[in-house]
XYZ file of C-alpha atoms in Angstrom:
643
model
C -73.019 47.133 68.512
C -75.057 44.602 66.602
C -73.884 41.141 65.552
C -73.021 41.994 61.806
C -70.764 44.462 62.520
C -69.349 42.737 65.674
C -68.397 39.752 62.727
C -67.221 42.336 60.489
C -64.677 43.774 62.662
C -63.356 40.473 63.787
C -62.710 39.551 60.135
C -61.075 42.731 59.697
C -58.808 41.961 62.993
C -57.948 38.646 61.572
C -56.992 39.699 57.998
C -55.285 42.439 59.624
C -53.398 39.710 61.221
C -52.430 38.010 58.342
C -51.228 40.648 56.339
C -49.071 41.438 59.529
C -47.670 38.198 58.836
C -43.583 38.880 58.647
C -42.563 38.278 55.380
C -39.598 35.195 54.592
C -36.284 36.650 55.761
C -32.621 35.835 54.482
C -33.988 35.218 51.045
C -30.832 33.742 48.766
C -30.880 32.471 45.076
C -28.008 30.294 44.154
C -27.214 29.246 39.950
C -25.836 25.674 39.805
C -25.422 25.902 35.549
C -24.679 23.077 33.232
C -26.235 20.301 31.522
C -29.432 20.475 33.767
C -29.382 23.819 35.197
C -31.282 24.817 38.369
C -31.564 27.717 41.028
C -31.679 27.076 44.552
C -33.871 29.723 46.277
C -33.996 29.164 50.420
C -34.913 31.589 53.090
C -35.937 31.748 56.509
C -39.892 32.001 57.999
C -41.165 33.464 61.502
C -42.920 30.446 63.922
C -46.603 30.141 62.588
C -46.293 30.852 59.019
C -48.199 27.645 57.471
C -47.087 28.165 53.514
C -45.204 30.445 51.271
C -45.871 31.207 47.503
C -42.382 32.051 45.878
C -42.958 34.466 42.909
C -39.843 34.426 39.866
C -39.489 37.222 36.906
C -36.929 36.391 34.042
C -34.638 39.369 32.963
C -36.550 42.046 34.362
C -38.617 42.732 37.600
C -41.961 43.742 35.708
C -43.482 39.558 35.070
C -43.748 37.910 37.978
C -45.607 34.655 38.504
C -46.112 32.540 41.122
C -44.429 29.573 40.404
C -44.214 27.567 43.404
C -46.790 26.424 46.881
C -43.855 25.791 49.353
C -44.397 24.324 53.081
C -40.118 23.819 53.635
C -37.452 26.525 53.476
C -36.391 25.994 50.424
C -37.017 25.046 46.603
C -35.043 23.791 43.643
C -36.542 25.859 40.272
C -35.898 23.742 37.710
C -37.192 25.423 35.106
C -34.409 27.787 34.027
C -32.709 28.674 30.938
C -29.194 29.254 31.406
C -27.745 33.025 29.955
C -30.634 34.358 31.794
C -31.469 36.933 35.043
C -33.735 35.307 37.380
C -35.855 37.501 40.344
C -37.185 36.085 43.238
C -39.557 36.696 46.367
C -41.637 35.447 48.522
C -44.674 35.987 50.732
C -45.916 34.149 53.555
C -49.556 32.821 53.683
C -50.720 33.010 57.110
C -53.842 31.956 59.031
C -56.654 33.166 61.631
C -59.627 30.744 61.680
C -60.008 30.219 58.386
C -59.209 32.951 56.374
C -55.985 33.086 54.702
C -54.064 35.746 52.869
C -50.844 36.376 51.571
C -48.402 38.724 53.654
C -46.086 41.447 52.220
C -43.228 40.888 49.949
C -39.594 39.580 50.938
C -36.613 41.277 49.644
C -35.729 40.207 46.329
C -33.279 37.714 45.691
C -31.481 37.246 42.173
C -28.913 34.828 40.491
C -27.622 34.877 37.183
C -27.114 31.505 35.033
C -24.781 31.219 32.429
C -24.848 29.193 29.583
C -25.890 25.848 29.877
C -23.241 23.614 28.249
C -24.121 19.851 26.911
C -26.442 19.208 23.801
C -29.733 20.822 24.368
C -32.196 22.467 22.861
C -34.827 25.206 23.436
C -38.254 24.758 23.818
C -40.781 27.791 23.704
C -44.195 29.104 22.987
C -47.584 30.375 24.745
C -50.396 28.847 26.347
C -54.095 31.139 25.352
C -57.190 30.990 26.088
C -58.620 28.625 23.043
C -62.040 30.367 22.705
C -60.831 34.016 23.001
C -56.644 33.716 22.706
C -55.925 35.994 25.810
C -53.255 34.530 27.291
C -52.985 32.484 30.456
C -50.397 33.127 33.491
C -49.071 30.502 35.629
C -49.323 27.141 33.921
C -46.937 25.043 33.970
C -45.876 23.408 31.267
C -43.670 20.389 31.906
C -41.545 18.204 29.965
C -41.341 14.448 29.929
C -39.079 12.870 27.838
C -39.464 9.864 25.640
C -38.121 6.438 26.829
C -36.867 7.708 30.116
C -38.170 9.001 33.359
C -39.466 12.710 33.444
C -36.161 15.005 34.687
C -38.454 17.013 37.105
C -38.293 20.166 34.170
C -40.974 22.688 34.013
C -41.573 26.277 33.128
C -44.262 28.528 34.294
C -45.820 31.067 31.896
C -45.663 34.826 32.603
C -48.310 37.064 32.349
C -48.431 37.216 28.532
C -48.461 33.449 28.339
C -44.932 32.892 27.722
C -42.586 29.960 28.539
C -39.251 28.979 27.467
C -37.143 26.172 28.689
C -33.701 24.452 27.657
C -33.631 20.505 28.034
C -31.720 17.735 26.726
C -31.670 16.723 22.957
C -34.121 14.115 22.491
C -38.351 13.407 21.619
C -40.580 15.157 24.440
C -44.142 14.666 25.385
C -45.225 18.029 26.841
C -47.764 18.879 28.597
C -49.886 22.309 30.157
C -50.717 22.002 34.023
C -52.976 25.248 34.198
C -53.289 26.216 37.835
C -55.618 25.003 40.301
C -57.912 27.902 40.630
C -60.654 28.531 43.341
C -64.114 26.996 42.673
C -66.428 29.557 40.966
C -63.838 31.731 39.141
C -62.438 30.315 35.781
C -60.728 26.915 35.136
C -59.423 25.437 32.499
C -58.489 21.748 31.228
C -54.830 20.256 31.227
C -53.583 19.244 27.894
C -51.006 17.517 26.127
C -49.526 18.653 22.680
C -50.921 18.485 20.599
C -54.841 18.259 21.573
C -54.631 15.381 23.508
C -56.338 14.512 27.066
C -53.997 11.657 27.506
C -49.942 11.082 27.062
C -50.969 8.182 24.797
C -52.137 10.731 22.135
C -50.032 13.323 22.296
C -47.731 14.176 19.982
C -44.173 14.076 20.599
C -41.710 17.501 19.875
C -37.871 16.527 18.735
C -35.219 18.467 20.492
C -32.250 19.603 18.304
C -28.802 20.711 19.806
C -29.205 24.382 19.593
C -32.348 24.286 18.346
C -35.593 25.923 19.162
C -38.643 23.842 19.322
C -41.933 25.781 19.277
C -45.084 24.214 20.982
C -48.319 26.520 21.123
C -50.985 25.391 23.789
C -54.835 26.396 23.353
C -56.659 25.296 26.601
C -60.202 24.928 26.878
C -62.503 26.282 29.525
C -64.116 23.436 31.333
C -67.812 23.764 31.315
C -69.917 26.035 33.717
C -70.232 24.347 36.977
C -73.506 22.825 38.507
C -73.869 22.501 41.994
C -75.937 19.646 44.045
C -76.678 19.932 47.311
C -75.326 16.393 50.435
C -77.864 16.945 53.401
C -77.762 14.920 56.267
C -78.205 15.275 60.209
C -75.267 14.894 62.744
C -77.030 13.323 66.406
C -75.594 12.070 69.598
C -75.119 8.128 69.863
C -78.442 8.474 71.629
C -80.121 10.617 68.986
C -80.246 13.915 70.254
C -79.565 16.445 67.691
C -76.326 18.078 67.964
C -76.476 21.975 67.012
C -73.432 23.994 66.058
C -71.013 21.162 64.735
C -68.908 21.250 62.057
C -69.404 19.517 58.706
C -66.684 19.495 56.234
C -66.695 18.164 52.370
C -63.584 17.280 50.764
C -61.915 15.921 48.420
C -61.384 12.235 48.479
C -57.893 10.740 49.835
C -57.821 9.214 45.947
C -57.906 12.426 44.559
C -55.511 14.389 46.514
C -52.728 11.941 45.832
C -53.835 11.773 41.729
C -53.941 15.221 41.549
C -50.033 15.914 43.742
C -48.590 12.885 41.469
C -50.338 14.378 38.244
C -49.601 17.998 38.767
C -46.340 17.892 40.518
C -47.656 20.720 42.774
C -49.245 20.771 46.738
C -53.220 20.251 46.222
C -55.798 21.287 48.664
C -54.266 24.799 49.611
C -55.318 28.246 49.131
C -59.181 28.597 49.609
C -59.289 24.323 50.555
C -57.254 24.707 53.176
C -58.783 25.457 56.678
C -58.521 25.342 60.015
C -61.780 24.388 61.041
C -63.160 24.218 64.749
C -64.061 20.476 66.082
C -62.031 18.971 63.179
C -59.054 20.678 62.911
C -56.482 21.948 59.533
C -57.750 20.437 56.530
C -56.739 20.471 53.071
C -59.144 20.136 49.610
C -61.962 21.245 51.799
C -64.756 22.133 49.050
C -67.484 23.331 51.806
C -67.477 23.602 55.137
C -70.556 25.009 57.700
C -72.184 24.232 60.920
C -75.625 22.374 62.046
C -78.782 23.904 62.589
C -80.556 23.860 66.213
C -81.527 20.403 64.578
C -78.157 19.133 63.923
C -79.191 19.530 60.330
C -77.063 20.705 57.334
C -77.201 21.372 54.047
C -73.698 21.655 51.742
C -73.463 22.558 48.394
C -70.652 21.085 45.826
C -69.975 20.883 42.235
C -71.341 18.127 40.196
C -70.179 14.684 40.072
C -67.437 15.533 42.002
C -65.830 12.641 44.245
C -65.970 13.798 48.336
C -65.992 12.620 52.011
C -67.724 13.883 54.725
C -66.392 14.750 58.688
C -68.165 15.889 61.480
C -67.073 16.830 64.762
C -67.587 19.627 67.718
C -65.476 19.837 71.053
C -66.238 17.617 73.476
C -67.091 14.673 70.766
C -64.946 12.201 68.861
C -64.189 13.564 65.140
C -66.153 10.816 62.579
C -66.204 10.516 59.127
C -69.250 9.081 56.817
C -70.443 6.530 57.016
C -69.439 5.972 61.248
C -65.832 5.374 61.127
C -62.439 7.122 62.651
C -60.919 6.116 59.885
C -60.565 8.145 56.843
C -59.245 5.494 54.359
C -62.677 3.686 55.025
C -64.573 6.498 54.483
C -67.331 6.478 52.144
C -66.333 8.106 49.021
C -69.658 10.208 47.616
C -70.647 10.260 43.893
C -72.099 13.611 43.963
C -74.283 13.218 40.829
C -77.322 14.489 42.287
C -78.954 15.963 45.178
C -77.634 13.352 48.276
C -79.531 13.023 51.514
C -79.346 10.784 54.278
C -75.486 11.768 54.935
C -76.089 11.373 58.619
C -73.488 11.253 61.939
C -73.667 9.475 65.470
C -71.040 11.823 67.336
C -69.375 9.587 70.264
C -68.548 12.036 73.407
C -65.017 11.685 74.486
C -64.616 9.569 77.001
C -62.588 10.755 80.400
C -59.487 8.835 80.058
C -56.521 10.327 81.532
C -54.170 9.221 78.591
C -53.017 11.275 75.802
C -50.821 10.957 73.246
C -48.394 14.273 71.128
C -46.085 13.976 68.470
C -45.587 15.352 64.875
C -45.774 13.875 61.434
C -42.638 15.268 59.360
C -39.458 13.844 56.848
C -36.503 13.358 57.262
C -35.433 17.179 56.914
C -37.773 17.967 59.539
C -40.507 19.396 56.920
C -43.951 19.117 58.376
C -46.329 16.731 56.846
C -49.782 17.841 57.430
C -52.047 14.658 58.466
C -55.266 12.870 59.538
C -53.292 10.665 62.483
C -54.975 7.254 63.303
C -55.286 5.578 66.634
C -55.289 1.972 66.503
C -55.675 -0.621 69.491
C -52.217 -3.340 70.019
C -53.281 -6.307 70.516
C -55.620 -7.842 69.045
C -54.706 -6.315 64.865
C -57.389 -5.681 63.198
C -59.512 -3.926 65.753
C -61.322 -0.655 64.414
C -59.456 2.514 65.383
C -60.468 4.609 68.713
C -59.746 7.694 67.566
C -58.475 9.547 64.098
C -57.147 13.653 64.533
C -55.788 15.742 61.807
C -52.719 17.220 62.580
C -51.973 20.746 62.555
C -49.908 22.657 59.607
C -46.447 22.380 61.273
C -47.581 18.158 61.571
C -48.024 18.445 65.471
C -51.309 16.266 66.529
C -52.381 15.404 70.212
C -54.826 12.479 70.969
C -56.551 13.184 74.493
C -58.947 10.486 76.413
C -57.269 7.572 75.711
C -57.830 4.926 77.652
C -54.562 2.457 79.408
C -53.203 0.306 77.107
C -50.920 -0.940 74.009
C -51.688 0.975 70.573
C -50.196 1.744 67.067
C -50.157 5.491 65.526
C -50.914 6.032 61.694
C -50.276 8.754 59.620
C -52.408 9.334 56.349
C -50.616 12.555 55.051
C -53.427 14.941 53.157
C -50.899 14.542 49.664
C -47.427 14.157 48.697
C -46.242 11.917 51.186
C -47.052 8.244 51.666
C -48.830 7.106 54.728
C -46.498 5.407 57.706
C -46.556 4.005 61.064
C -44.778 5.330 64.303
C -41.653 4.042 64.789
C -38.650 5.519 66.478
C -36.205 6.939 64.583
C -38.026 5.651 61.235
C -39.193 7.240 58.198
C -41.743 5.422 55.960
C -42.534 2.668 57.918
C -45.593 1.420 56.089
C -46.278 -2.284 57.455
C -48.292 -2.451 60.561
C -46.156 -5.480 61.711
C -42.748 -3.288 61.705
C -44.539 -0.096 64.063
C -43.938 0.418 67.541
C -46.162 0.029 70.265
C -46.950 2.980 72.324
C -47.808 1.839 75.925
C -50.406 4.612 77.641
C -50.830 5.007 80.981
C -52.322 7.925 82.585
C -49.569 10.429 81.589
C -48.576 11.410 77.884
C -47.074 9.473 75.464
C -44.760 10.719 72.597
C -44.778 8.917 69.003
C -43.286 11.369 66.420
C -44.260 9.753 62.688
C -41.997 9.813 60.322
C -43.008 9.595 56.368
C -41.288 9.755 53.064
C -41.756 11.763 50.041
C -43.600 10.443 46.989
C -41.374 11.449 43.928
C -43.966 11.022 41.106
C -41.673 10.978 37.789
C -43.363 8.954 35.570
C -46.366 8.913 33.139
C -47.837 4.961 33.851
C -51.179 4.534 35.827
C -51.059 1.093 37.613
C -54.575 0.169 38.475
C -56.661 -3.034 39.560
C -58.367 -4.508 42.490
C -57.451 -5.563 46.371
C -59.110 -9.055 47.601
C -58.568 -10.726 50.544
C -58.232 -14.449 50.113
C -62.088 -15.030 50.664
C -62.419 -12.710 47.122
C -63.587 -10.529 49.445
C -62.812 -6.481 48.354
C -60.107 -4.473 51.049
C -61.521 -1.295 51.421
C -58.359 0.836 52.709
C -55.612 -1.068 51.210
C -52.530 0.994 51.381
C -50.566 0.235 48.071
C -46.931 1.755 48.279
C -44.468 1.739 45.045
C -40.576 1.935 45.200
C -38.309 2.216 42.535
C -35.053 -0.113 41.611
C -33.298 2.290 43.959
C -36.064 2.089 46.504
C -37.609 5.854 46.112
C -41.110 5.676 47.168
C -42.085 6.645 43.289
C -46.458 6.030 44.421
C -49.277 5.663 46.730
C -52.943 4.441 47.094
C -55.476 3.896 49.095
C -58.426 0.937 47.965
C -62.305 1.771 47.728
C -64.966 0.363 49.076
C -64.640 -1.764 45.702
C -61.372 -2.492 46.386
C -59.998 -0.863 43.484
C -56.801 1.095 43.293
C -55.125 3.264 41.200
C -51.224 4.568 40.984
C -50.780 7.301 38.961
C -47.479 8.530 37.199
C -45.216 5.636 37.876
C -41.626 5.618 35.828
C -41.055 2.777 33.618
C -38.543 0.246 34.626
C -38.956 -2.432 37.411
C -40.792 -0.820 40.286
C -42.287 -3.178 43.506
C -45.326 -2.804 44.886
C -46.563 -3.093 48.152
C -49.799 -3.378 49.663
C -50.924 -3.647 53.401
C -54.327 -3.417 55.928
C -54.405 -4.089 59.141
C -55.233 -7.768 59.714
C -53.446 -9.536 56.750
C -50.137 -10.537 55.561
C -48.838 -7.617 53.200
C -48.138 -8.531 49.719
C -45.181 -7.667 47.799
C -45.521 -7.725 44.029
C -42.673 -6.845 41.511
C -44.083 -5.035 38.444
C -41.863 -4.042 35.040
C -43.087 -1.206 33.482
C -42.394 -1.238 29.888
C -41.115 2.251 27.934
C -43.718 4.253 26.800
C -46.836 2.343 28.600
C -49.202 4.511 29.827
C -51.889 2.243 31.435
C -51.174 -1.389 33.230
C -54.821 -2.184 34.368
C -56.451 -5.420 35.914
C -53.766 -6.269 38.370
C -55.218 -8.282 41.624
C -53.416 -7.972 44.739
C -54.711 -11.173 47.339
C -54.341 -10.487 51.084
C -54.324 -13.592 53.443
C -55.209 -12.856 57.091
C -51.975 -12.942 59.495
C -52.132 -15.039 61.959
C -50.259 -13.243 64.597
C -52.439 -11.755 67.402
C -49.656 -10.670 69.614
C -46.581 -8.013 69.413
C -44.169 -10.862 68.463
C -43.079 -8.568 65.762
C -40.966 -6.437 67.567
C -38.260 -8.336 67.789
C -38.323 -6.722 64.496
C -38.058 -9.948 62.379
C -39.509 -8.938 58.860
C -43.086 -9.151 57.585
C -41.914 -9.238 53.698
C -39.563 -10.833 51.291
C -37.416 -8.063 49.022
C -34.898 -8.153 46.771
C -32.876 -4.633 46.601
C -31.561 -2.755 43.815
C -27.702 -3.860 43.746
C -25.391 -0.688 44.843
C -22.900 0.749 43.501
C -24.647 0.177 40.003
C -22.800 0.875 37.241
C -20.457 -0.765 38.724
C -16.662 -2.057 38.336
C -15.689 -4.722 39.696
C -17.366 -5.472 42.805
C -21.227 -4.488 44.067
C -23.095 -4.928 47.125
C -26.879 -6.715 47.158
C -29.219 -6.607 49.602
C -32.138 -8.839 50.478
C -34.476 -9.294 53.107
C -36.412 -12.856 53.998
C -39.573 -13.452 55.685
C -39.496 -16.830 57.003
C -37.238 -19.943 57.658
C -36.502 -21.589 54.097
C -33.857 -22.284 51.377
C -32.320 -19.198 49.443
C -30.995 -19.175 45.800
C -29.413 -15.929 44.781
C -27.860 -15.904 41.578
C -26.487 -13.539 39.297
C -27.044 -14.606 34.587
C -26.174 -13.466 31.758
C -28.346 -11.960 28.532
C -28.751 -15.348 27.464
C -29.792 -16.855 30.444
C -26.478 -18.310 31.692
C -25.555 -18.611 35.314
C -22.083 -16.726 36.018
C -22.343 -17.071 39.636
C -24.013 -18.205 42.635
C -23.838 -16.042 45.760
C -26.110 -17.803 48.527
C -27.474 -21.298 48.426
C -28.657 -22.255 51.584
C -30.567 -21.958 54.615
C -31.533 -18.552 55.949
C -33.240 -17.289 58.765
C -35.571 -14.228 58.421
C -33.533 -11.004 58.062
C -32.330 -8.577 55.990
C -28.631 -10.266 53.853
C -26.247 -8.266 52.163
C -23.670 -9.904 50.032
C -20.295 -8.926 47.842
C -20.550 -9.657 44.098
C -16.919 -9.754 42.012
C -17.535 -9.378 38.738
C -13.558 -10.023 38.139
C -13.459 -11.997 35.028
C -16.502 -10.659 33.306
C -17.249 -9.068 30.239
C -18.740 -5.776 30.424
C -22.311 -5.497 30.156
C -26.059 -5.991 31.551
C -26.171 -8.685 33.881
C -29.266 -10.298 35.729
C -29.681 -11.502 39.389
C -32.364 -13.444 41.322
C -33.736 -14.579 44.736
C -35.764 -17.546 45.194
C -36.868 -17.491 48.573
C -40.087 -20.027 49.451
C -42.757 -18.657 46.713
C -41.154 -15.589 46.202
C -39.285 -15.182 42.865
C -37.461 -11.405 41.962
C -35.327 -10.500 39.340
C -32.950 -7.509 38.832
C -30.887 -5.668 36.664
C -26.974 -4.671 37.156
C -24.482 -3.314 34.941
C -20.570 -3.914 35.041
C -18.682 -1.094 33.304
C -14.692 -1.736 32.896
């Protein structure tokens, strides 16, 4: 049997494998009606499946559209209309290699909504083709309403380019989220009503109580793609060309977290997902091939697209562009032309009898595909001895590690925010709070745990990260939280040290920024309403000047001041703060016109995290300020008594 037909009948046996793939089981849809309807869908998945796509049709079981890229067991649709039949199923996208298909259908699930009660309004209309107005399937229009944080509302259009949604009375900006479509076939731009690129422009619809608001979308066809080629040649550390490794492109950490914040869906999956041999599962993979008997290779890409580069092959350290195990320091790739010169120096993996296992996942126990950094502990700010990417279900294993004290990262691929191992932790972002893991010649166990980013806004945050020598932090993590702490952002720096946050609510949010040696930084931001860009913000780092593991007596790194909880409240709240180092605290709670009411710590603190009792018994009703001044640091909140 020749070769070509011996690789033809092994792809056959692995997409036969996929489509063998047992579809979701136990599939249920549950209606929760009223004011802000919503339809719980959840089912069950055999060991192995990676993804499912969950498919909905509205009053009959002729329309359906994909509406959903879902790595859990279950997912909230929030784009319902109440009075309305909704159909449901599933199927499960499997893997062999890296090929991927979708397996056979689940049963169907259905739920009925009744009417939605509340003032609302309808809003409804079709998204086309602008050049030839056939319509387009599965965009999803979302709705983001003026003045307030976006409500997480969305429809998806059927096959004739339909969508319909009820939301709450009030001004919307609206926009059309076409889908991410595989490179080469056709792809359109996003838009906002009405023909606008940006939220700035567009035009805002009014919502009536029982109303019906009609917004028509014409998207454009982005231009016809030109391809440059990123050569380069991947050699031992002593030079010796290394044949048969594999070279991935893909899509820059920056990009992946723009486009899950921007989109509100999973980036980097069908097609750009793969598991890939010497490297491991990757998402927003754009090419992907192996070296020549010369260790030479040759990728081609769109134009002007924004990638980094891996290499790896068993029996070598993985390594990304330009020589480092760490993927936030990666060089990021301007592909505006033909690139050479994007060359590797594989490191062979040393024959330590270490290892260390775990998984990167939430709180629910969803996995949170990775690339999972090994750093050395102590001294910080060592380079890294090893990066892995985890597999789909979050599960990595680093082997060859030497004796010794380190710290695990996780850089999740999108949608969650990076953290450190720490036990029983989720979100752990400063390197000063991890845990050490100790390796000896057995294996070591540090499961990750990360949070969530829950982009609801329309704001893009941007500036630059310095360290106190003005010099630019090239993989500065940058973290935003809400008032009620909700991790509402993330970033990574350039090479530049530029950052950018994209869809951030308006309101007070804090950000925080950390890189292994320096001090993180903590810097409250206000968000006013309907600002789109805050630019030109500098973030200074100042080296730490702890070299040991002193920190795990788990004293803080950081000053914060917490949102106050319950809030509304009536007549007593709670208010947490944390402080950093030995000093006198003010925390005091004002008036509108400036006024202190009351004083609730004026003293001497240690570091730790405070909570005190506020009694507002005696007060008016109304919006109230509070403060902590804690050595340089100065934050102000917002609470609200209610009698």
């Amino acid at each position: 049997m020749n070769t070509f037909l011996k690789l033809f009948l092994l792809h056959l046996s692995a997409v036969a494998t996929l489509y063998a793939q047992a579809p979701p089981s136990q599939v249920t849809a549950q209606a929760f009606p009223g004011n802000h309807p919503r339809i719980e869908i959840s089912w069950q998945t055999a060991p192995g499946t990676w993804y499912c796509n969950l498919y909905r049709s509205v009053n009959d079981t002729l329309h359906f559209t994909r509406i959903a890229q879902v790595m859990g067991r279950s997912f909230d649709d929030h784009g319902v209309v109440g009075g309305r039949t909704y159909y449901y199923y599933l199927r499960a996208v499997a893997w062999a290699d890296s090929t991927a298909a979708e397996g056979p259908r689940s049963a169907m699930a259905v739920a009925v909504l009744g009417p939605s009660g509340g003032m609302r309004g309808t809003i409804r209309g079709t998204v086309v083709d602008d050049s030839t107005g056939a319509p387009i399937r599965s965009v999803r229009v979302r709705f983001f309403r003026v003045g307030a944080m976006w409500t997480n509302q969305y429809d998806v259009t059927d096959s004739l380019g339909m969508y319909e949604a009820a939301v709450d009375t009030g001004r919307y900006l609206i926009k059309a989220e076409p889908p991410c479509e595989p490179i080469g076939t056709i792809q359109y731009r996003p838009e906002w009503f009405e023909n606008a690129s940006e939220p700035s422009a567009a035009t805002p619809v009014t919502v009536s109580s029982g109303a019906v608001s009609t917004v028509h979308f014409g998207l454009q066809r982005v231009a016809i793609m030109r391809y440059v080629s990123i050569n380069g040649v991947v050699r031992s550390e002593q030079g010796q060309p290394i044949p048969n490794a594999t070279v991935a492109v893909m899509r820059s950490i920056q990009e992946m977290y723009r486009l899950a914040a921007t989109t509100g869906t999973i980036p980097g999956l069908g097609p750009e997902a793969r598991q890939l041999s010497g490297i491991g599962y990757t998402r927003g993979v754009i090419w992907s091939g192996e070296t020549d008997s010369q260790g030479r290779f040759r990728a081609s890409v769109p134009q002007n697209g924004s990638y980094i580069v891996a290499a790896g092959k068993a029996g070598y350290l993985l390594q990304y562009f330009n020589q480092t195990f760490d993927p936030t320091r990666a060089a990021i790739l301007s592909a505006n032309a033909d690139t050479s010169g994007v060359n590797f120096l594989l490191r062979p993996a040393p024959a330590y009898p270490g290892s260390i296992e775990g998984a990167v996942r939430d709180s629910t126990g969803q996995p949170a595909p990775s690339r999972v950094i090994l750093f050395p502990r102590p001294p910080h700010g060592q380079p890294p001895t090893q990066v892995v990417h985890s597999g789909a279900s979050g599960e990595y294993t680093f082997n060859n590690v030497a004796s010794g004290t380190y710290e695990v990262l996780a850089i999740p691929f999108s949608n969650y925010a990076p953290a450190f191992y720490k036990e029983g932790e989720y979100g752990i972002t400063q390197w000063q709070l991890a845990d050490s893991v100790v390796v000896g010649t057995g294996r070591a166990e540090a499961a990750v745990g990360v949070l969530a980013i829950e982009s609801n806004g329309l704001t893009t945050v941007s500036g630059v990260a310095l360290s106190s020598t003005s010099e630019p932090l090239v993989g500065g993590r940058i973290l935003v939280r809400d008032a009620s702490g909700a991790v509402v952002g993330s970033a990574i720096s350039t090479a530049s040290g530029s950052y950018s946050v994209e869809a951030l609510p308006f309101g007070d949010v804090t950000m925080v920024v950390d890189l292994e040696p320096f001090t993180p930084q903590v810097v409250p931001i206000t968000i006013p309403p309907n600002t789109y860009y805050l630019s030109n913000i500098t973030i200074v780092l100042t080296r730490s000047n702890q070299t040991g593991t002193a920190e795990s007596d788990g004293a803080p790194s950081a000053y914060a001041l917490e949102q106050n909880s319950p809030n509304p409240f009536n007549p007593t709240t709670r208010i947490g703060f944390t402080i950093a180092a030995p000093g006198f605290v003010l925390l005091a709670v004002y008036d509108l016109l400036g006024r202190e009411v009351a004083t609730l710590v004026h003293e001497e603190l240690k570091p730790g995290r405070y909570e005190v009792r506020f009694d507002a018994a005696g007060l008016a009703s109304g919006t109230y300020f509070y403060r902590l001044r804690a050595g340089g640091f100065i934050h102000t909140r917002r609470l609200l008594l209610i009698r």
